[in-house]
Amino acid sequence: SDWVQHGINGILIPPNQRRSFPSIVATLLGEPERLALMGANAHARWEHFHRMDAHIAQLLEMYRAQLSGSASPAASRGE
């Protein structure tokens, strides 16, 4: 999955449309609630994937799966 989910936790601008960046920023600055929601969504996504305890739990799950000879659920999901 993509780290930036367009309109949910950020805005994706195609390379061939980079001139639209200033107008996109201006639009977002005029929509503080939307901007705050995207920021909160981005923070939640970062925490989900990068918190140390979550990372350790995922590693332990993979190690246990390897020791038991089965594929871990996270590995089968591509996480």
PDB file of C-alpha atoms in Angstrom:
ATOM      1  CA  SER A   1       0.000   0.000   0.000  1.00  0.00           C
ATOM      2  CA  ASP A   2       1.067   3.560  -0.520  1.00  0.00           C
ATOM      3  CA  TRP A   3       2.214   5.566   2.468  1.00  0.00           C
ATOM      4  CA  VAL A   4       0.366   8.642   1.272  1.00  0.00           C
ATOM      5  CA  GLN A   5      -3.306   7.998   0.641  1.00  0.00           C
ATOM      6  CA  HIS A   6      -4.549  10.842  -1.520  1.00  0.00           C
ATOM      7  CA  GLY A   7      -7.052  12.996   0.332  1.00  0.00           C
ATOM      8  CA  ILE A   8      -6.876  10.855   3.466  1.00  0.00           C
ATOM      9  CA  ASN A   9      -3.441  11.516   4.957  1.00  0.00           C
ATOM     10  CA  GLY A  10      -1.933  13.781   2.330  1.00  0.00           C
ATOM     11  CA  ILE A  11      -2.134  14.969  -1.229  1.00  0.00           C
ATOM     12  CA  LEU A  12      -0.391  13.314  -4.159  1.00  0.00           C
ATOM     13  CA  ILE A  13       0.598  15.547  -7.033  1.00  0.00           C
ATOM     14  CA  PRO A  14       1.707  13.850 -10.248  1.00  0.00           C
ATOM     15  CA  PRO A  15       5.134  15.006 -11.461  1.00  0.00           C
ATOM     16  CA  ASN A  16       3.650  16.469 -14.622  1.00  0.00           C
ATOM     17  CA  GLN A  17       1.312  18.640 -12.515  1.00  0.00           C
ATOM     18  CA  ARG A  18       3.836  20.133 -10.100  1.00  0.00           C
ATOM     19  CA  ARG A  19       2.832  23.652 -11.146  1.00  0.00           C
ATOM     20  CA  SER A  20      -0.478  23.037  -9.377  1.00  0.00           C
ATOM     21  CA  PHE A  21       1.334  22.763  -6.015  1.00  0.00           C
ATOM     22  CA  PRO A  22       0.854  26.424  -4.971  1.00  0.00           C
ATOM     23  CA  SER A  23      -2.889  26.338  -5.648  1.00  0.00           C
ATOM     24  CA  ILE A  24      -3.240  23.022  -3.786  1.00  0.00           C
ATOM     25  CA  VAL A  25      -1.427  24.483  -0.779  1.00  0.00           C
ATOM     26  CA  ALA A  26      -3.623  27.580  -0.891  1.00  0.00           C
ATOM     27  CA  THR A  27      -6.734  25.401  -1.014  1.00  0.00           C
ATOM     28  CA  LEU A  28      -5.586  23.360   1.969  1.00  0.00           C
ATOM     29  CA  LEU A  29      -4.744  26.470   3.961  1.00  0.00           C
ATOM     30  CA  GLY A  30      -8.319  27.589   3.368  1.00  0.00           C
ATOM     31  CA  GLU A  31      -9.642  24.282   4.730  1.00  0.00           C
ATOM     32  CA  PRO A  32      -8.087  23.975   8.212  1.00  0.00           C
ATOM     33  CA  GLU A  33     -10.454  21.180   9.303  1.00  0.00           C
ATOM     34  CA  ARG A  34      -9.501  19.039   6.308  1.00  0.00           C
ATOM     35  CA  LEU A  35      -5.834  19.810   6.841  1.00  0.00           C
ATOM     36  CA  ALA A  36      -6.071  18.845  10.530  1.00  0.00           C
ATOM     37  CA  LEU A  37      -7.881  15.603   9.675  1.00  0.00           C
ATOM     38  CA  MET A  38      -5.242  14.634   7.099  1.00  0.00           C
ATOM     39  CA  GLY A  39      -2.528  15.428   9.644  1.00  0.00           C
ATOM     40  CA  ALA A  40      -4.214  13.275  12.282  1.00  0.00           C
ATOM     41  CA  ASN A  41      -4.629  10.441   9.764  1.00  0.00           C
ATOM     42  CA  ALA A  42      -0.967  10.687   8.773  1.00  0.00           C
ATOM     43  CA  HIS A  43       0.102  10.582  12.427  1.00  0.00           C
ATOM     44  CA  ALA A  44      -2.122   7.556  13.126  1.00  0.00           C
ATOM     45  CA  ARG A  45      -0.705   5.717  10.105  1.00  0.00           C
ATOM     46  CA  TRP A  46       2.856   6.509  11.168  1.00  0.00           C
ATOM     47  CA  GLU A  47       2.169   5.286  14.710  1.00  0.00           C
ATOM     48  CA  HIS A  48       0.570   2.094  13.398  1.00  0.00           C
ATOM     49  CA  PHE A  49       3.633   1.184  11.351  1.00  0.00           C
ATOM     50  CA  HIS A  50       6.494   2.734  13.323  1.00  0.00           C
ATOM     51  CA  ARG A  51       5.756   2.526  17.052  1.00  0.00           C
ATOM     52  CA  MET A  52       8.488   0.499  18.714  1.00  0.00           C
ATOM     53  CA  ASP A  53       6.103  -1.816  20.586  1.00  0.00           C
ATOM     54  CA  ALA A  54       4.140  -2.552  17.383  1.00  0.00           C
ATOM     55  CA  HIS A  55       7.374  -3.214  15.501  1.00  0.00           C
ATOM     56  CA  ILE A  56       8.626  -5.573  18.211  1.00  0.00           C
ATOM     57  CA  ALA A  57       5.277  -7.389  18.282  1.00  0.00           C
ATOM     58  CA  GLN A  58       5.449  -7.898  14.503  1.00  0.00           C
ATOM     59  CA  LEU A  59       9.021  -9.211  14.766  1.00  0.00           C
ATOM     60  CA  LEU A  60       8.094 -11.604  17.553  1.00  0.00           C
ATOM     61  CA  GLU A  61       5.142 -12.864  15.514  1.00  0.00           C
ATOM     62  CA  MET A  62       7.422 -13.530  12.541  1.00  0.00           C
ATOM     63  CA  TYR A  63      10.043 -15.270  14.706  1.00  0.00           C
ATOM     64  CA  ARG A  64       7.420 -17.465  16.381  1.00  0.00           C
ATOM     65  CA  ALA A  65       5.973 -18.389  13.006  1.00  0.00           C
ATOM     66  CA  GLN A  66       9.417 -19.327  11.721  1.00  0.00           C
ATOM     67  CA  LEU A  67      10.127 -21.435  14.794  1.00  0.00           C
ATOM     68  CA  SER A  68       6.805 -23.249  14.444  1.00  0.00           C
ATOM     69  CA  GLY A  69       7.331 -23.766  10.708  1.00  0.00           C
ATOM     70  CA  SER A  70       4.338 -21.756   9.555  1.00  0.00           C
ATOM     71  CA  ALA A  71       4.057 -18.428   7.743  1.00  0.00           C
ATOM     72  CA  SER A  72       3.064 -15.531   9.957  1.00  0.00           C
ATOM     73  CA  PRO A  73      -0.252 -13.763   9.318  1.00  0.00           C
ATOM     74  CA  ALA A  74       1.581 -10.443   8.942  1.00  0.00           C
ATOM     75  CA  ALA A  75       4.007 -11.896   6.420  1.00  0.00           C
ATOM     76  CA  SER A  76       1.186 -13.387   4.398  1.00  0.00           C
ATOM     77  CA  ARG A  77      -0.475  -9.950   4.344  1.00  0.00           C
ATOM     78  CA  GLY A  78       2.742  -8.367   3.076  1.00  0.00           C
ATOM     79  CA  GLU A  79       3.397  -6.318   6.228  1.00  0.00           C
TER      80      GLU A  79
END
